[in-house]
Short mmCIF file of C-alpha atoms in Angstrom, two decimals:
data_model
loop_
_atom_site.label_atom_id
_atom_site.label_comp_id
_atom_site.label_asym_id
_atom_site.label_seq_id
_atom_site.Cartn_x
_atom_site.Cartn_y
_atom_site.Cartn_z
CA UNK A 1 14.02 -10.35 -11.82
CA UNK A 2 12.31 -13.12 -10.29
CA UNK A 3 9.45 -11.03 -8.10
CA UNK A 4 8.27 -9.32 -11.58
CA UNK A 5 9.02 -12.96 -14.05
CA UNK A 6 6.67 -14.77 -11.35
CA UNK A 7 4.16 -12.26 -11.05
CA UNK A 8 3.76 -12.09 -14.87
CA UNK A 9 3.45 -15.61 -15.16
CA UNK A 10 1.01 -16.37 -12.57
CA UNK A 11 -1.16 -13.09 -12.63
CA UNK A 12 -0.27 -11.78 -16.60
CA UNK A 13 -3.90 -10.81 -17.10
CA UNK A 14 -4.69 -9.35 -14.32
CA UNK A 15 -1.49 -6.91 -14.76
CA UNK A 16 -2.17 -6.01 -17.98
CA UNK A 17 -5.93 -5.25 -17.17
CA UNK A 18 -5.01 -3.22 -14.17
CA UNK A 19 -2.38 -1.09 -15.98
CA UNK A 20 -4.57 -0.77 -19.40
CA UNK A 21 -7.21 0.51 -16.66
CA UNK A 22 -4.37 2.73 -14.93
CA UNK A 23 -3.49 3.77 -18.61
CA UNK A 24 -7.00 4.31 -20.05
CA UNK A 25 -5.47 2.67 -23.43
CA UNK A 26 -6.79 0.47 -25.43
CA UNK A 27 -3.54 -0.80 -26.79
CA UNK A 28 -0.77 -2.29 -24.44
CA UNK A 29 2.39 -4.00 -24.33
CA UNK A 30 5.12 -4.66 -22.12
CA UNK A 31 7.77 -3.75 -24.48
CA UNK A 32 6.12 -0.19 -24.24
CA UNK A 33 5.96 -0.26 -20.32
CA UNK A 34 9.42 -1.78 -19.98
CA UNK A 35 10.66 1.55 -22.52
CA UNK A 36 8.39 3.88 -20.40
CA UNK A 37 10.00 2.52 -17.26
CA UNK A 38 13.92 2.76 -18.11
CA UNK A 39 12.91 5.70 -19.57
CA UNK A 40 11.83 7.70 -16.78
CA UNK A 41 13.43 7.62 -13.04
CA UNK A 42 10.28 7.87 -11.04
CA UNK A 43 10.50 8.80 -7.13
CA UNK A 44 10.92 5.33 -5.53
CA UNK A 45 7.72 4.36 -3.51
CA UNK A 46 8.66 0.88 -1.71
CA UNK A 47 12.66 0.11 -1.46
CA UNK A 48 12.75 -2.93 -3.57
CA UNK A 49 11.44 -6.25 -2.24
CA UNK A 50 9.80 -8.18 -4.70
CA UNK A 51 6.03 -8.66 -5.71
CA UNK A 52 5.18 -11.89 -3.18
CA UNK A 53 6.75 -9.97 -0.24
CA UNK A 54 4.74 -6.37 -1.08
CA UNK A 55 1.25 -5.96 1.56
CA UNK A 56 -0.60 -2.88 1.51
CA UNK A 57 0.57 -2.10 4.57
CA UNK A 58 3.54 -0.67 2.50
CA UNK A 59 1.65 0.90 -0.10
CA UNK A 60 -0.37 2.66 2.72
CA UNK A 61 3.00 3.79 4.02
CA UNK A 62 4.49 4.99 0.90
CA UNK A 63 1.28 7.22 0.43
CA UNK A 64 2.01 8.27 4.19
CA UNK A 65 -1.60 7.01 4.89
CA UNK A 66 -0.57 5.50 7.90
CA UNK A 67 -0.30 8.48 10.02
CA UNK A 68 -3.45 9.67 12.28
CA UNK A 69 -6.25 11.50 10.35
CA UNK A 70 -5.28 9.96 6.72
CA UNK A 71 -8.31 8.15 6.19
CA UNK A 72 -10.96 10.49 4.23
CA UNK A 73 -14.66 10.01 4.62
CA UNK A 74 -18.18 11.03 5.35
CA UNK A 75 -21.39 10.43 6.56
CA UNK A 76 -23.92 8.38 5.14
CA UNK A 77 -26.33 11.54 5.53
CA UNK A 78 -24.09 13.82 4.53
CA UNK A 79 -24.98 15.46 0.81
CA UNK A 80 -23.51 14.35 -2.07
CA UNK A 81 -22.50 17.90 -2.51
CA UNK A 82 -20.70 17.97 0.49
CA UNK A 83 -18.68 14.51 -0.07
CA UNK A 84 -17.82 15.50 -3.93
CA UNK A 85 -16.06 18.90 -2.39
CA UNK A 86 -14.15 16.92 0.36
CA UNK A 87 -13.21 15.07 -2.48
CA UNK A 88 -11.67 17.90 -4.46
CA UNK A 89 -10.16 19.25 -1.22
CA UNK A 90 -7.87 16.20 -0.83
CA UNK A 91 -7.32 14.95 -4.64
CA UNK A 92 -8.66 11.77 -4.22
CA UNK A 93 -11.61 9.59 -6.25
CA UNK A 94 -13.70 8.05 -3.40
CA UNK A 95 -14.41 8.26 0.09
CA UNK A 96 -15.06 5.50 2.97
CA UNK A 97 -18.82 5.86 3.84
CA UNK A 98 -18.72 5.89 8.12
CA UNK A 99 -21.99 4.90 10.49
CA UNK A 100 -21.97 8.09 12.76
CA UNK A 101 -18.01 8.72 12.06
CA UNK A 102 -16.67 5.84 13.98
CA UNK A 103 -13.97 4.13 11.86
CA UNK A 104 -15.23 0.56 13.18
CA UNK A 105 -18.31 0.74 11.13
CA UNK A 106 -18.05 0.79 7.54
CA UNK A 107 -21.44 1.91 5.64
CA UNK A 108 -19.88 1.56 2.22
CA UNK A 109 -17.51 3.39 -0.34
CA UNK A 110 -19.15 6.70 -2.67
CA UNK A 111 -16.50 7.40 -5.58
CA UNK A 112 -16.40 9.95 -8.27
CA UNK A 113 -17.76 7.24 -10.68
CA UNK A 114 -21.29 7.22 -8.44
CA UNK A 115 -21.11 10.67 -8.79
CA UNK A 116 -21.05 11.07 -12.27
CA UNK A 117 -23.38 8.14 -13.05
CA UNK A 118 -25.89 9.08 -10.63
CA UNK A 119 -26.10 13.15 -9.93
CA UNK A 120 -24.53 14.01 -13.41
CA UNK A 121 -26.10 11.50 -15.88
CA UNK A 122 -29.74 11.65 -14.55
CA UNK A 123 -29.51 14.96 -13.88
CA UNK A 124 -30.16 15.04 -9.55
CA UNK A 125 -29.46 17.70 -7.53
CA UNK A 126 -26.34 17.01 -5.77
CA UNK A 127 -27.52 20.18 -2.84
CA UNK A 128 -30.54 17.76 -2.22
CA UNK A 129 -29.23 13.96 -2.86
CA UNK A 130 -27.84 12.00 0.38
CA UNK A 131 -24.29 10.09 -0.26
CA UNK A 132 -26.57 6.73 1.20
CA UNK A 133 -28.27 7.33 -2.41
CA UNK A 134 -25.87 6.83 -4.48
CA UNK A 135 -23.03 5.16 -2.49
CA UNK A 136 -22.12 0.94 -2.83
CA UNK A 137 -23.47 -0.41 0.12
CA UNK A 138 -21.98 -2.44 3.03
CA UNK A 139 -23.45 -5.76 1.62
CA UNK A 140 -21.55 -4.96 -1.64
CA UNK A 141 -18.48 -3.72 -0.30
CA UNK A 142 -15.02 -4.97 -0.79
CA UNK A 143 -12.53 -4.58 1.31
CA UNK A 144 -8.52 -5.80 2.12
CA UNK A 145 -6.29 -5.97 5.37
CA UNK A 146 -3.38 -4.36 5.17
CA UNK A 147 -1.84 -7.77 5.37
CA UNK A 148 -3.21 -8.67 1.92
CA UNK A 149 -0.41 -9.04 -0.42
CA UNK A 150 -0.57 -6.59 -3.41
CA UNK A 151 -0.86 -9.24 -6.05
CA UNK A 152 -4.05 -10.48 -4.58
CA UNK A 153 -5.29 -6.41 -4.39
CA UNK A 154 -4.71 -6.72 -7.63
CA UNK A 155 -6.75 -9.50 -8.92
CA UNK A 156 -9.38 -9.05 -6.35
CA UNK A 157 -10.12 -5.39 -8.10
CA UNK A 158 -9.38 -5.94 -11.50
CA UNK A 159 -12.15 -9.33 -10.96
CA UNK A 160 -14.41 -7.25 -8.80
CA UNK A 161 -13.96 -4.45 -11.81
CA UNK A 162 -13.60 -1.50 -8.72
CA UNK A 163 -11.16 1.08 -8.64
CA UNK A 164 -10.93 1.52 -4.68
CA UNK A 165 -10.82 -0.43 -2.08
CA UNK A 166 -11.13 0.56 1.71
CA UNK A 167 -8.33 -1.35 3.94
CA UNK A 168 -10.06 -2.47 7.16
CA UNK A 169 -8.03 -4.05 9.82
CA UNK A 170 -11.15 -3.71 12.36
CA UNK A 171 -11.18 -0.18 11.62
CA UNK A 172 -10.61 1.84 8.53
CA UNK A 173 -6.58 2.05 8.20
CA UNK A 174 -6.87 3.97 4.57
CA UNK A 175 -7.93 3.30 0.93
CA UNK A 176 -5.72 2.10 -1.94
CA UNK A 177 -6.94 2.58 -5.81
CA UNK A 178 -5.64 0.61 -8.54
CA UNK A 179 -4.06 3.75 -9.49
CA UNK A 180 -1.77 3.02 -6.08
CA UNK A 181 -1.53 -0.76 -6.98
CA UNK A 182 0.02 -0.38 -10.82
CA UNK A 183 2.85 1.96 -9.29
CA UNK A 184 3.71 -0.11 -6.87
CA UNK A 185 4.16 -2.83 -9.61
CA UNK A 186 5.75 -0.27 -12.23
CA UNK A 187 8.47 0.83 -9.11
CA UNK A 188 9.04 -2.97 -8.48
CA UNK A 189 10.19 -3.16 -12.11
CA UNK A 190 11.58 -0.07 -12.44
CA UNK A 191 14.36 -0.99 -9.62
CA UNK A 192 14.36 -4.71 -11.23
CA UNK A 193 15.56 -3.43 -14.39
CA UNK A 194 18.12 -0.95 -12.78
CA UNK A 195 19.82 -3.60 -10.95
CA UNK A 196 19.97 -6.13 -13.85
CA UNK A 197 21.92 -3.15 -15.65
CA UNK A 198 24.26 -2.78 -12.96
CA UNK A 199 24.55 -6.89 -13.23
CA UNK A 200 25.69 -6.52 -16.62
CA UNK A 201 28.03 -3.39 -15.83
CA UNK A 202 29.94 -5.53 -13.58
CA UNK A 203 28.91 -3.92 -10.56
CA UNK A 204 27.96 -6.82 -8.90
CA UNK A 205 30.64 -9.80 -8.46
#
């Protein structure tokens, strides 16, 4: 179990902030994630390859986000009433903001969370409020390559405190969430632990 012993040494706090995130608990241990995860047989994501070696390149696969037309977004001057509906259509938390739909130009990132604190809160109109209103703006954006290992994902949005990130490798190749991060992780472990038992069966020589 080196991959998962190394990554909770080096990057312990940044884990357990991601997951309690992930979680929405206040309380967390990993004696209760270890018992969740030999507990349950989830549907494996990434064959087993260990933390350092993960990119999210392969979390972008395992979502099947690499195929044509995956990446979901809008226009900068489209209404937020529009966006928050394309939202719903597709199940996902936050779209990549596009200058004049071309996936080279990123104009920033509007999420559920801009949404709720700016429409619902104050009470706008969504019918009348532009996404460029209430989106994070390019000068504020963060993004990854899909070459960026999933460790540094990891601390760079559990640091940044954002719960998507767009992947840009010179155009918009998908989005990850941390969400798609602390399964990755949890799956990691998950086929850890199952091959440590098998160690101890005697299945391995």
């Amino acid at each position: 179990m080196q991959g998962i012993t190394k990554a909770l040494r080096l990057h312990g706090r940044q884990l357990r902030h991601a997951v309690q995130q992930h979680l929405n608990k206040g309380i967390f241990s990993w004696a209760t994630l270890i018992s969740r995860i030999q507990s349950e047989s989830p549907t494996v994501i990434i064959p087993h390859m260990g933390l350092e070696n993960i990119t999210v390149s392969e979390i972008l696969r395992a979502k099947g986000e690499a195929e044509v037309g995956a990446v979901y977004w809008c226009d900068a001057s489209n209404l937020v009433h529009e966006a928050v509906k394309h939202m719903t259509a597709h199940n996902v938390g936050a779209l990549v903001v596009l200058k004049s739909g071309d996936m080279t130009q990123l104009a920033g990132i509007v999420t559920e969370r801009d949404f709720a604190r700016k429409i619902l809160l104050p009470g706008r109109p969504a019918e009348e409020t532009r996404v460029q209103d209430i989106m994070t703006e390019e000068d504020k954006l963060i993004t990854v390559s899909s070459r960026t290992n999933i460790l540094r994902a990891m601390e760079v949005m559990t640091d940044k405190h954002i719960r998507h990130v767009p992947v840009f490798d010179e155009k918009v190749v998908g989005m990850i969430s941390i969400g798609d991060v602390v399964r990755a992780i949890v799956d990691q472990q998950h086929q850890e632990v199952k091959q440590l038992k098998k160690y101890i069966r005697g299945d391995y020589y």
